[in-house]
Amino acid sequence: MTVSAAALRHEVTHAVLEQYVNKKNLPSWFQEGLAQIAECSSLCWNYTFSTTTHPFLPRETFEKSFLGLDAQDAQVAYKQSHYLLVILYQRHGIAGLRQIVEHLPELDNVESDRILQQIDWSFQGLYEEAQKNWKAQKSF
């Protein structure tokens, strides 16, 4: 069995994050989005829309495990999680992401709003900005 370098980087990101936060349950959008960013050897900070797109999923979808989603919604959730991280990067840069990640181990609560509080943002704000840009099919 051959594993692609991208798949390996994705799975290693999950493993490292899990150990780094002492197995706290990070929001799915953050875990999966960051793992997808890591798939590219130079990091995937871009997003290009395909010819067809799905509406942005409801906010609560991103807070829980994607395992309970049907195959189509799960695929969309992964893509939109990547998009959420791209929006976060566009707005706060690598310094903002570094600030979030560096503070994760010391947080008792790793819910979306708490981890984004490190950069004075809320998940609602991130979600609304991503949703608006997704609807406009804004690529980065």
PDB file of C-alpha atoms in Angstrom:
ATOM      1  CA  MET A   1       0.000   0.000   0.000  1.00  0.00           C
ATOM      2  CA  THR A   2       1.344   3.382  -1.015  1.00  0.00           C
ATOM      3  CA  VAL A   3       0.498   6.432   1.046  1.00  0.00           C
ATOM      4  CA  SER A   4       0.810   9.795  -0.626  1.00  0.00           C
ATOM      5  CA  ALA A   5       2.967  12.480   0.942  1.00  0.00           C
ATOM      6  CA  ALA A   6      -0.119  14.708   1.242  1.00  0.00           C
ATOM      7  CA  ALA A   7      -2.070  12.027   3.125  1.00  0.00           C
ATOM      8  CA  LEU A   8       0.899  11.431   5.414  1.00  0.00           C
ATOM      9  CA  ARG A   9       1.245  15.157   6.204  1.00  0.00           C
ATOM     10  CA  HIS A  10      -2.515  15.296   6.885  1.00  0.00           C
ATOM     11  CA  GLU A  11      -2.454  12.384   9.325  1.00  0.00           C
ATOM     12  CA  VAL A  12       0.755  13.510  11.030  1.00  0.00           C
ATOM     13  CA  THR A  13      -0.875  16.900  11.629  1.00  0.00           C
ATOM     14  CA  HIS A  14      -3.759  15.161  13.412  1.00  0.00           C
ATOM     15  CA  ALA A  15      -1.355  13.101  15.524  1.00  0.00           C
ATOM     16  CA  VAL A  16       0.818  16.064  16.464  1.00  0.00           C
ATOM     17  CA  LEU A  17      -2.205  18.235  17.338  1.00  0.00           C
ATOM     18  CA  GLU A  18      -3.686  15.482  19.494  1.00  0.00           C
ATOM     19  CA  GLN A  19      -0.471  15.134  21.488  1.00  0.00           C
ATOM     20  CA  TYR A  20       0.147  18.880  21.616  1.00  0.00           C
ATOM     21  CA  VAL A  21      -3.240  19.592  23.217  1.00  0.00           C
ATOM     22  CA  ASN A  22      -3.022  16.538  25.485  1.00  0.00           C
ATOM     23  CA  LYS A  23      -5.874  14.788  23.639  1.00  0.00           C
ATOM     24  CA  LYS A  24      -8.394  17.597  24.155  1.00  0.00           C
ATOM     25  CA  ASN A  25     -11.170  17.466  21.582  1.00  0.00           C
ATOM     26  CA  LEU A  26     -10.537  20.377  19.222  1.00  0.00           C
ATOM     27  CA  PRO A  27     -13.395  21.549  16.983  1.00  0.00           C
ATOM     28  CA  SER A  28     -13.605  19.542  13.764  1.00  0.00           C
ATOM     29  CA  TRP A  29     -13.293  22.610  11.531  1.00  0.00           C
ATOM     30  CA  PHE A  30      -9.978  23.515  13.157  1.00  0.00           C
ATOM     31  CA  GLN A  31      -8.485  20.012  13.166  1.00  0.00           C
ATOM     32  CA  GLU A  32      -9.522  19.159   9.636  1.00  0.00           C
ATOM     33  CA  GLY A  33      -8.824  22.596   8.224  1.00  0.00           C
ATOM     34  CA  LEU A  34      -5.312  22.647   9.643  1.00  0.00           C
ATOM     35  CA  ALA A  35      -4.649  19.084   8.458  1.00  0.00           C
ATOM     36  CA  GLN A  36      -5.698  20.073   4.941  1.00  0.00           C
ATOM     37  CA  ILE A  37      -3.465  23.137   5.037  1.00  0.00           C
ATOM     38  CA  ALA A  38      -0.572  20.816   5.924  1.00  0.00           C
ATOM     39  CA  GLU A  39      -1.250  18.518   2.963  1.00  0.00           C
ATOM     40  CA  CYS A  40       0.736  20.745   0.585  1.00  0.00           C
ATOM     41  CA  SER A  41       4.494  20.728   0.998  1.00  0.00           C
ATOM     42  CA  SER A  42       4.441  24.544   0.958  1.00  0.00           C
ATOM     43  CA  LEU A  43       1.138  24.669   2.906  1.00  0.00           C
ATOM     44  CA  CYS A  44      -2.235  25.069   1.170  1.00  0.00           C
ATOM     45  CA  TRP A  45      -3.130  28.648   1.999  1.00  0.00           C
ATOM     46  CA  ASN A  46      -5.145  29.021  -1.177  1.00  0.00           C
ATOM     47  CA  TYR A  47      -8.608  27.902  -2.203  1.00  0.00           C
ATOM     48  CA  THR A  48      -9.984  27.755  -5.732  1.00  0.00           C
ATOM     49  CA  PHE A  49     -13.644  27.087  -6.402  1.00  0.00           C
ATOM     50  CA  SER A  50     -14.738  24.293  -8.693  1.00  0.00           C
ATOM     51  CA  THR A  51     -17.559  24.764 -11.186  1.00  0.00           C
ATOM     52  CA  THR A  52     -20.165  23.546  -8.703  1.00  0.00           C
ATOM     53  CA  THR A  53     -20.421  24.475  -5.063  1.00  0.00           C
ATOM     54  CA  HIS A  54     -22.591  23.463  -2.170  1.00  0.00           C
ATOM     55  CA  PRO A  55     -24.167  26.078   0.140  1.00  0.00           C
ATOM     56  CA  PHE A  56     -22.179  26.779   3.281  1.00  0.00           C
ATOM     57  CA  LEU A  57     -23.113  24.258   5.950  1.00  0.00           C
ATOM     58  CA  PRO A  58     -24.800  25.379   9.188  1.00  0.00           C
ATOM     59  CA  ARG A  59     -22.449  26.682  11.852  1.00  0.00           C
ATOM     60  CA  GLU A  60     -23.123  23.845  14.306  1.00  0.00           C
ATOM     61  CA  THR A  61     -21.911  21.298  11.724  1.00  0.00           C
ATOM     62  CA  PHE A  62     -18.334  22.509  12.180  1.00  0.00           C
ATOM     63  CA  GLU A  63     -18.332  22.213  15.961  1.00  0.00           C
ATOM     64  CA  LYS A  64     -18.928  18.437  16.130  1.00  0.00           C
ATOM     65  CA  SER A  65     -17.427  15.326  14.590  1.00  0.00           C
ATOM     66  CA  PHE A  66     -17.932  14.856  10.874  1.00  0.00           C
ATOM     67  CA  LEU A  67     -18.368  11.095  11.372  1.00  0.00           C
ATOM     68  CA  GLY A  68     -22.136  11.474  11.748  1.00  0.00           C
ATOM     69  CA  LEU A  69     -22.506  13.233   8.381  1.00  0.00           C
ATOM     70  CA  ASP A  70     -23.500  11.490   5.182  1.00  0.00           C
ATOM     71  CA  ALA A  71     -20.742  11.129   2.590  1.00  0.00           C
ATOM     72  CA  GLN A  72     -21.666  14.245   0.590  1.00  0.00           C
ATOM     73  CA  ASP A  73     -22.010  16.528   3.611  1.00  0.00           C
ATOM     74  CA  ALA A  74     -18.774  15.150   5.073  1.00  0.00           C
ATOM     75  CA  GLN A  75     -16.919  15.949   1.868  1.00  0.00           C
ATOM     76  CA  VAL A  76     -18.364  19.467   1.911  1.00  0.00           C
ATOM     77  CA  ALA A  77     -17.509  19.878   5.615  1.00  0.00           C
ATOM     78  CA  TYR A  78     -13.863  19.033   4.912  1.00  0.00           C
ATOM     79  CA  LYS A  79     -13.684  21.527   2.029  1.00  0.00           C
ATOM     80  CA  GLN A  80     -15.381  24.235   4.048  1.00  0.00           C
ATOM     81  CA  SER A  81     -13.134  23.590   7.046  1.00  0.00           C
ATOM     82  CA  HIS A  82     -10.179  24.223   4.766  1.00  0.00           C
ATOM     83  CA  TYR A  83     -11.916  27.406   3.606  1.00  0.00           C
ATOM     84  CA  LEU A  84     -12.444  28.535   7.216  1.00  0.00           C
ATOM     85  CA  LEU A  85      -8.699  28.189   7.857  1.00  0.00           C
ATOM     86  CA  VAL A  86      -7.910  30.062   4.638  1.00  0.00           C
ATOM     87  CA  ILE A  87     -10.193  32.911   5.764  1.00  0.00           C
ATOM     88  CA  LEU A  88      -8.525  32.888   9.187  1.00  0.00           C
ATOM     89  CA  TYR A  89      -5.128  33.091   7.492  1.00  0.00           C
ATOM     90  CA  GLN A  90      -6.271  35.869   5.141  1.00  0.00           C
ATOM     91  CA  ARG A  91      -7.518  37.929   8.069  1.00  0.00           C
ATOM     92  CA  HIS A  92      -4.840  37.254  10.720  1.00  0.00           C
ATOM     93  CA  GLY A  93      -1.876  35.784   8.856  1.00  0.00           C
ATOM     94  CA  ILE A  94       0.559  33.203  10.086  1.00  0.00           C
ATOM     95  CA  ALA A  95       1.165  35.236  13.256  1.00  0.00           C
ATOM     96  CA  GLY A  96      -2.504  34.917  14.247  1.00  0.00           C
ATOM     97  CA  LEU A  97      -2.503  31.188  13.603  1.00  0.00           C
ATOM     98  CA  ARG A  98       0.724  30.775  15.532  1.00  0.00           C
ATOM     99  CA  GLN A  99      -0.808  32.667  18.459  1.00  0.00           C
ATOM    100  CA  ILE A 100      -3.838  30.340  18.447  1.00  0.00           C
ATOM    101  CA  VAL A 101      -1.745  27.177  18.250  1.00  0.00           C
ATOM    102  CA  GLU A 102       0.800  28.271  20.854  1.00  0.00           C
ATOM    103  CA  HIS A 103      -1.940  28.847  23.444  1.00  0.00           C
ATOM    104  CA  LEU A 104      -3.894  25.626  22.830  1.00  0.00           C
ATOM    105  CA  PRO A 105      -2.128  23.467  25.458  1.00  0.00           C
ATOM    106  CA  GLU A 106      -2.854  25.934  28.264  1.00  0.00           C
ATOM    107  CA  LEU A 107      -6.593  26.263  27.512  1.00  0.00           C
ATOM    108  CA  ASP A 108      -9.059  24.308  29.634  1.00  0.00           C
ATOM    109  CA  ASN A 109     -11.772  24.895  27.060  1.00  0.00           C
ATOM    110  CA  VAL A 110     -10.854  24.391  23.396  1.00  0.00           C
ATOM    111  CA  GLU A 111     -14.221  25.272  21.890  1.00  0.00           C
ATOM    112  CA  SER A 112     -14.192  27.456  18.773  1.00  0.00           C
ATOM    113  CA  ASP A 113     -14.854  30.783  20.467  1.00  0.00           C
ATOM    114  CA  ARG A 114     -12.223  30.130  23.127  1.00  0.00           C
ATOM    115  CA  ILE A 115      -9.442  29.298  20.704  1.00  0.00           C
ATOM    116  CA  LEU A 116     -10.292  32.297  18.498  1.00  0.00           C
ATOM    117  CA  GLN A 117     -10.389  34.555  21.552  1.00  0.00           C
ATOM    118  CA  GLN A 118      -6.581  34.439  21.387  1.00  0.00           C
ATOM    119  CA  ILE A 119      -6.813  36.737  18.345  1.00  0.00           C
ATOM    120  CA  ASP A 120      -9.867  38.715  19.489  1.00  0.00           C
ATOM    121  CA  TRP A 121     -12.257  37.025  17.079  1.00  0.00           C
ATOM    122  CA  SER A 122     -15.295  34.784  17.479  1.00  0.00           C
ATOM    123  CA  PHE A 123     -16.342  31.708  15.582  1.00  0.00           C
ATOM    124  CA  GLN A 124     -19.514  33.533  14.578  1.00  0.00           C
ATOM    125  CA  GLY A 125     -17.386  36.272  12.999  1.00  0.00           C
ATOM    126  CA  LEU A 126     -15.179  33.768  11.194  1.00  0.00           C
ATOM    127  CA  TYR A 127     -18.188  31.735  10.083  1.00  0.00           C
ATOM    128  CA  GLU A 128     -20.058  34.776   8.726  1.00  0.00           C
ATOM    129  CA  GLU A 129     -17.024  36.024   6.813  1.00  0.00           C
ATOM    130  CA  ALA A 130     -16.379  32.571   5.354  1.00  0.00           C
ATOM    131  CA  GLN A 131     -20.045  32.088   4.494  1.00  0.00           C
ATOM    132  CA  LYS A 132     -20.198  35.464   2.704  1.00  0.00           C
ATOM    133  CA  ASN A 133     -17.018  34.782   0.727  1.00  0.00           C
ATOM    134  CA  TRP A 134     -18.120  31.214  -0.063  1.00  0.00           C
ATOM    135  CA  LYS A 135     -21.425  32.473  -1.454  1.00  0.00           C
ATOM    136  CA  ALA A 136     -19.526  34.950  -3.626  1.00  0.00           C
ATOM    137  CA  GLN A 137     -17.162  32.088  -4.625  1.00  0.00           C
ATOM    138  CA  LYS A 138     -14.169  34.148  -3.610  1.00  0.00           C
ATOM    139  CA  SER A 139     -10.956  32.243  -4.282  1.00  0.00           C
ATOM    140  CA  PHE A 140      -7.696  33.016  -2.529  1.00  0.00           C
TER     141      PHE A 140
END
